[in-house]
Short mmCIF file of N, CA and C in Angstrom, two decimals:
data_model
loop_
_atom_site.label_atom_id
_atom_site.label_comp_id
_atom_site.label_asym_id
_atom_site.label_seq_id
_atom_site.Cartn_x
_atom_site.Cartn_y
_atom_site.Cartn_z
N MET A 720 -12.44 77.02 138.10
CA MET A 720 -11.38 77.99 138.33
C MET A 720 -10.01 77.33 138.13
N ILE A 721 -9.08 78.08 137.67
CA ILE A 721 -7.73 77.59 137.51
C ILE A 721 -6.88 78.13 138.65
N PRO A 722 -5.75 77.51 138.92
CA PRO A 722 -4.89 78.01 140.00
C PRO A 722 -4.56 79.48 139.77
N GLY A 723 -4.57 80.25 140.85
CA GLY A 723 -4.29 81.67 140.76
C GLY A 723 -5.56 82.50 140.68
N GLY A 724 -6.71 81.84 140.62
CA GLY A 724 -7.97 82.55 140.67
C GLY A 724 -8.51 83.02 139.34
N GLY A 725 -7.83 82.84 138.24
CA GLY A 725 -8.30 83.29 136.93
C GLY A 725 -9.33 82.35 136.35
N GLN A 726 -10.01 82.83 135.32
CA GLN A 726 -11.00 82.01 134.62
C GLN A 726 -10.31 81.20 133.52
N PRO A 727 -10.80 80.00 133.24
CA PRO A 727 -10.23 79.23 132.13
C PRO A 727 -10.50 79.95 130.81
N ASN A 728 -9.60 79.85 129.89
CA ASN A 728 -9.75 80.44 128.57
C ASN A 728 -10.63 79.50 127.75
N MET A 729 -11.90 79.86 127.61
CA MET A 729 -12.87 78.99 126.95
C MET A 729 -12.53 78.80 125.47
N GLN A 730 -12.03 79.84 124.83
CA GLN A 730 -11.66 79.73 123.42
C GLN A 730 -10.56 78.69 123.25
N GLN A 731 -9.58 78.73 124.16
CA GLN A 731 -8.47 77.77 124.10
C GLN A 731 -8.98 76.36 124.35
N LEU A 732 -9.89 76.22 125.31
CA LEU A 732 -10.46 74.90 125.61
C LEU A 732 -11.23 74.36 124.41
N LEU A 733 -11.98 75.21 123.74
CA LEU A 733 -12.73 74.78 122.57
C LEU A 733 -11.78 74.38 121.44
N GLN A 734 -10.71 75.12 121.26
CA GLN A 734 -9.73 74.78 120.22
C GLN A 734 -9.08 73.43 120.52
N GLN A 735 -8.76 73.21 121.80
CA GLN A 735 -8.16 71.93 122.18
C GLN A 735 -9.13 70.79 121.92
N ALA A 736 -10.39 71.00 122.26
CA ALA A 736 -11.40 69.95 122.05
C ALA A 736 -11.59 69.67 120.56
N GLN A 737 -11.61 70.72 119.74
CA GLN A 737 -11.75 70.53 118.30
C GLN A 737 -10.56 69.78 117.73
N LYS A 738 -9.36 70.11 118.18
CA LYS A 738 -8.16 69.42 117.71
C LYS A 738 -8.21 67.95 118.09
N MET A 739 -8.65 67.66 119.32
CA MET A 739 -8.75 66.27 119.75
C MET A 739 -9.76 65.53 118.90
N GLN A 740 -10.88 66.17 118.56
CA GLN A 740 -11.88 65.53 117.70
C GLN A 740 -11.30 65.25 116.32
N GLN A 741 -10.55 66.19 115.77
CA GLN A 741 -9.94 66.00 114.46
C GLN A 741 -8.91 64.87 114.51
N ASP A 742 -8.10 64.85 115.57
CA ASP A 742 -7.10 63.79 115.72
C ASP A 742 -7.76 62.43 115.84
N LEU A 743 -8.85 62.37 116.59
CA LEU A 743 -9.58 61.11 116.76
C LEU A 743 -10.18 60.65 115.43
N ALA A 744 -10.80 61.55 114.69
CA ALA A 744 -11.38 61.20 113.39
C ALA A 744 -10.29 60.73 112.43
N SER A 745 -9.16 61.39 112.45
CA SER A 745 -8.04 61.00 111.58
C SER A 745 -7.54 59.61 111.94
N ALA A 746 -7.41 59.33 113.22
CA ALA A 746 -6.94 58.02 113.67
C ALA A 746 -7.94 56.93 113.29
N GLN A 747 -9.23 57.23 113.41
CA GLN A 747 -10.26 56.25 113.05
C GLN A 747 -10.24 55.97 111.54
N GLU A 748 -10.02 57.00 110.74
CA GLU A 748 -9.92 56.80 109.29
C GLU A 748 -8.71 55.93 108.95
N GLU A 749 -7.60 56.18 109.63
CA GLU A 749 -6.40 55.38 109.40
C GLU A 749 -6.63 53.93 109.78
N LEU A 750 -7.33 53.70 110.89
CA LEU A 750 -7.64 52.34 111.31
C LEU A 750 -8.51 51.62 110.27
N ALA A 751 -9.44 52.34 109.69
CA ALA A 751 -10.33 51.74 108.69
C ALA A 751 -9.56 51.34 107.43
N ARG A 752 -8.45 52.03 107.14
CA ARG A 752 -7.65 51.72 105.95
C ARG A 752 -6.57 50.67 106.21
N THR A 753 -6.12 50.55 107.45
CA THR A 753 -5.01 49.67 107.78
C THR A 753 -5.51 48.24 107.96
N GLU A 754 -4.78 47.29 107.39
CA GLU A 754 -5.16 45.88 107.51
C GLU A 754 -4.13 45.13 108.35
N VAL A 755 -4.62 44.20 109.16
CA VAL A 755 -3.78 43.31 109.96
C VAL A 755 -4.24 41.89 109.72
N GLU A 756 -3.37 40.94 109.99
CA GLU A 756 -3.69 39.53 109.76
C GLU A 756 -3.60 38.74 111.05
N GLY A 757 -4.29 37.62 111.04
CA GLY A 757 -4.19 36.62 112.09
C GLY A 757 -4.14 35.26 111.43
N GLN A 758 -3.36 34.35 112.01
CA GLN A 758 -3.21 33.02 111.41
C GLN A 758 -3.54 31.94 112.42
N ALA A 759 -3.87 30.78 111.87
CA ALA A 759 -4.11 29.60 112.70
C ALA A 759 -3.61 28.39 111.94
N GLY A 760 -3.32 27.34 112.68
CA GLY A 760 -2.86 26.10 112.06
C GLY A 760 -1.53 26.26 111.35
N GLY A 761 -0.66 27.07 111.93
CA GLY A 761 0.65 27.27 111.33
C GLY A 761 0.57 27.95 109.97
N GLY A 762 -0.43 28.80 109.80
CA GLY A 762 -0.58 29.53 108.54
C GLY A 762 -1.51 28.87 107.55
N LEU A 763 -2.15 27.76 107.93
CA LEU A 763 -3.10 27.11 107.02
C LEU A 763 -4.32 27.99 106.76
N VAL A 764 -4.69 28.79 107.76
CA VAL A 764 -5.81 29.72 107.61
C VAL A 764 -5.32 31.10 108.03
N THR A 765 -5.57 32.09 107.17
CA THR A 765 -5.19 33.47 107.46
C THR A 765 -6.40 34.37 107.28
N ALA A 766 -6.68 35.19 108.29
CA ALA A 766 -7.76 36.16 108.22
C ALA A 766 -7.15 37.55 108.17
N THR A 767 -7.72 38.40 107.34
CA THR A 767 -7.29 39.78 107.23
C THR A 767 -8.45 40.67 107.65
N VAL A 768 -8.19 41.56 108.62
CA VAL A 768 -9.20 42.51 109.09
C VAL A 768 -8.61 43.90 109.06
N THR A 769 -9.50 44.89 109.03
CA THR A 769 -9.04 46.27 109.14
C THR A 769 -8.76 46.57 110.61
N GLY A 770 -8.09 47.66 110.85
CA GLY A 770 -7.85 48.09 112.23
C GLY A 770 -9.14 48.38 112.96
N ALA A 771 -10.22 48.60 112.21
CA ALA A 771 -11.52 48.84 112.81
C ALA A 771 -12.29 47.54 113.05
N GLY A 772 -11.69 46.39 112.65
CA GLY A 772 -12.31 45.10 112.92
C GLY A 772 -13.15 44.51 111.80
N GLU A 773 -13.12 45.12 110.61
CA GLU A 773 -13.90 44.61 109.49
C GLU A 773 -13.13 43.48 108.79
N LEU A 774 -13.75 42.31 108.68
CA LEU A 774 -13.13 41.17 108.00
C LEU A 774 -13.05 41.46 106.51
N ARG A 775 -11.84 41.44 105.95
CA ARG A 775 -11.64 41.77 104.54
C ARG A 775 -11.31 40.54 103.70
N ALA A 776 -10.60 39.57 104.27
CA ALA A 776 -10.21 38.41 103.47
C ALA A 776 -10.00 37.21 104.38
N LEU A 777 -10.16 36.05 103.78
CA LEU A 777 -9.94 34.79 104.47
C LEU A 777 -9.26 33.85 103.48
N LYS A 778 -8.05 33.43 103.81
CA LYS A 778 -7.30 32.51 102.94
C LYS A 778 -7.23 31.15 103.62
N ILE A 779 -7.56 30.12 102.85
CA ILE A 779 -7.52 28.76 103.38
C ILE A 779 -6.62 27.93 102.47
N ASP A 780 -5.56 27.39 103.05
CA ASP A 780 -4.66 26.51 102.30
C ASP A 780 -5.42 25.22 101.99
N PRO A 781 -5.32 24.73 100.77
CA PRO A 781 -6.02 23.49 100.42
C PRO A 781 -5.69 22.31 101.36
N LYS A 782 -4.50 22.33 101.97
CA LYS A 782 -4.13 21.25 102.90
C LYS A 782 -5.05 21.22 104.12
N ALA A 783 -5.71 22.36 104.41
CA ALA A 783 -6.58 22.42 105.59
C ALA A 783 -7.97 21.87 105.31
N VAL A 784 -8.25 21.58 104.04
CA VAL A 784 -9.59 21.15 103.66
C VAL A 784 -9.65 19.62 103.62
N ASP A 785 -10.35 19.07 104.59
CA ASP A 785 -10.60 17.63 104.65
C ASP A 785 -12.11 17.44 104.73
N PRO A 786 -12.72 16.94 103.67
CA PRO A 786 -14.18 16.79 103.67
C PRO A 786 -14.71 15.95 104.83
N GLU A 787 -13.85 15.11 105.38
CA GLU A 787 -14.27 14.26 106.50
C GLU A 787 -14.14 14.99 107.84
N ASP A 788 -13.49 16.15 107.86
CA ASP A 788 -13.24 16.85 109.13
C ASP A 788 -13.44 18.35 108.97
N THR A 789 -14.65 18.76 108.67
CA THR A 789 -14.92 20.19 108.51
C THR A 789 -14.91 20.94 109.84
N ASP A 790 -15.07 20.22 110.95
CA ASP A 790 -15.04 20.87 112.26
C ASP A 790 -13.68 21.49 112.54
N THR A 791 -12.62 20.78 112.17
CA THR A 791 -11.27 21.32 112.38
C THR A 791 -11.06 22.57 111.54
N LEU A 792 -11.52 22.55 110.30
CA LEU A 792 -11.40 23.73 109.45
C LEU A 792 -12.16 24.90 110.04
N ALA A 793 -13.36 24.64 110.53
CA ALA A 793 -14.15 25.71 111.15
C ALA A 793 -13.41 26.28 112.37
N ASP A 794 -12.82 25.41 113.17
CA ASP A 794 -12.05 25.87 114.34
C ASP A 794 -10.87 26.74 113.92
N LEU A 795 -10.20 26.33 112.83
CA LEU A 795 -9.06 27.12 112.34
C LEU A 795 -9.52 28.49 111.83
N VAL A 796 -10.65 28.54 111.17
CA VAL A 796 -11.18 29.82 110.68
C VAL A 796 -11.49 30.73 111.87
N VAL A 797 -12.18 30.20 112.86
CA VAL A 797 -12.52 30.99 114.04
C VAL A 797 -11.25 31.50 114.73
N ALA A 798 -10.27 30.62 114.88
CA ALA A 798 -9.02 31.02 115.54
C ALA A 798 -8.28 32.10 114.75
N ALA A 799 -8.27 31.99 113.44
CA ALA A 799 -7.59 32.99 112.61
C ALA A 799 -8.30 34.34 112.71
N VAL A 800 -9.62 34.33 112.68
CA VAL A 800 -10.38 35.59 112.79
C VAL A 800 -10.16 36.21 114.17
N GLN A 801 -10.16 35.38 115.21
CA GLN A 801 -9.91 35.89 116.56
C GLN A 801 -8.52 36.50 116.66
N ALA A 802 -7.53 35.84 116.09
CA ALA A 802 -6.16 36.37 116.12
C ALA A 802 -6.08 37.69 115.37
N ALA A 803 -6.73 37.78 114.24
CA ALA A 803 -6.73 39.03 113.47
C ALA A 803 -7.42 40.14 114.25
N ASN A 804 -8.53 39.82 114.90
CA ASN A 804 -9.23 40.83 115.70
C ASN A 804 -8.39 41.29 116.89
N GLU A 805 -7.64 40.39 117.50
CA GLU A 805 -6.75 40.78 118.59
C GLU A 805 -5.68 41.74 118.08
N ASN A 806 -5.16 41.46 116.88
CA ASN A 806 -4.17 42.36 116.29
C ASN A 806 -4.79 43.71 115.97
N ALA A 807 -6.05 43.71 115.54
CA ALA A 807 -6.75 44.97 115.27
C ALA A 807 -6.95 45.76 116.56
N GLN A 808 -7.28 45.07 117.65
CA GLN A 808 -7.45 45.75 118.93
C GLN A 808 -6.14 46.34 119.42
N ASP A 809 -5.05 45.63 119.22
CA ASP A 809 -3.73 46.17 119.58
C ASP A 809 -3.45 47.43 118.78
N LEU A 810 -3.77 47.41 117.49
CA LEU A 810 -3.56 48.58 116.64
C LEU A 810 -4.44 49.74 117.10
N GLN A 811 -5.68 49.44 117.46
CA GLN A 811 -6.58 50.48 117.96
C GLN A 811 -6.00 51.12 119.23
N GLN A 812 -5.48 50.29 120.11
CA GLN A 812 -4.90 50.81 121.35
C GLN A 812 -3.72 51.72 121.05
N GLN A 813 -2.90 51.33 120.09
CA GLN A 813 -1.74 52.14 119.71
C GLN A 813 -2.17 53.49 119.14
N LYS A 814 -3.19 53.47 118.30
CA LYS A 814 -3.62 54.69 117.62
C LYS A 814 -4.55 55.56 118.46
N LEU A 815 -5.46 54.94 119.18
CA LEU A 815 -6.47 55.69 119.90
C LEU A 815 -6.16 55.88 121.38
N GLY A 816 -5.31 55.01 121.94
CA GLY A 816 -5.00 55.11 123.36
C GLY A 816 -4.49 56.47 123.79
N PRO A 817 -3.48 57.02 123.10
CA PRO A 817 -2.99 58.33 123.49
C PRO A 817 -4.05 59.43 123.38
N LEU A 818 -4.94 59.30 122.40
CA LEU A 818 -6.00 60.30 122.26
C LEU A 818 -7.01 60.19 123.39
N ALA A 819 -7.34 58.96 123.77
CA ALA A 819 -8.30 58.76 124.86
C ALA A 819 -7.74 59.25 126.18
N GLN A 820 -6.44 59.10 126.39
CA GLN A 820 -5.83 59.58 127.62
C GLN A 820 -5.93 61.10 127.69
N GLY A 821 -5.88 61.76 126.56
CA GLY A 821 -6.00 63.21 126.52
C GLY A 821 -7.37 63.70 126.90
N LEU A 822 -8.37 62.82 126.87
CA LEU A 822 -9.72 63.22 127.23
C LEU A 822 -9.90 63.34 128.74
N GLY A 823 -9.06 62.72 129.52
CA GLY A 823 -9.22 62.75 130.97
C GLY A 823 -8.19 63.63 131.65
N GLY A 824 -8.50 64.88 131.88
CA GLY A 824 -7.60 65.75 132.63
C GLY A 824 -6.56 66.43 131.79
N GLY A 825 -6.76 66.47 130.48
CA GLY A 825 -5.76 67.06 129.60
C GLY A 825 -5.64 68.57 129.73
N THR A 826 -6.60 69.26 130.35
CA THR A 826 -6.54 70.71 130.42
C THR A 826 -5.71 71.20 131.58
N GLY A 827 -5.53 70.35 132.58
CA GLY A 827 -4.79 70.79 133.76
C GLY A 827 -5.64 71.64 134.69
N ILE A 828 -6.94 71.71 134.42
CA ILE A 828 -7.84 72.51 135.25
C ILE A 828 -8.62 71.57 136.14
N PRO A 829 -8.44 71.68 137.47
CA PRO A 829 -9.15 70.78 138.39
C PRO A 829 -10.66 70.90 138.20
N GLY A 830 -11.31 69.73 138.21
CA GLY A 830 -12.76 69.69 138.10
C GLY A 830 -13.28 69.69 136.68
N LEU A 831 -12.43 69.93 135.71
CA LEU A 831 -12.86 69.91 134.32
C LEU A 831 -12.61 68.52 133.77
N PRO A 832 -13.63 67.85 133.25
CA PRO A 832 -13.47 66.44 132.83
C PRO A 832 -12.70 66.26 131.55
N PHE A 833 -12.34 67.29 130.81
CA PHE A 833 -11.58 67.11 129.56
C PHE A 833 -10.44 68.06 129.45
#
């Protein structure tokens, strides 16, 4: 029930839910197309991921390659990928956060979960 004793407008609720689904799908498509980078070792290693977290590229400066110390290179690669993924998560929060907030109590109708 809504305040004042009336029934919720189910058609309006369905339209709102459909719009939220469309907005969410659109944001997810944008995330899949958008690329962010993360760097390590002062830019010696750069990882590029999509906003959805897919690794697209890895650039390694030749200065980072020491055949006697591959462990350091591996650490730089891991750090660059982690940094890129953190940037992707930040982008996801920016794009999807407002939509997710709309899922909890967006109708203004007490007791309705969406």
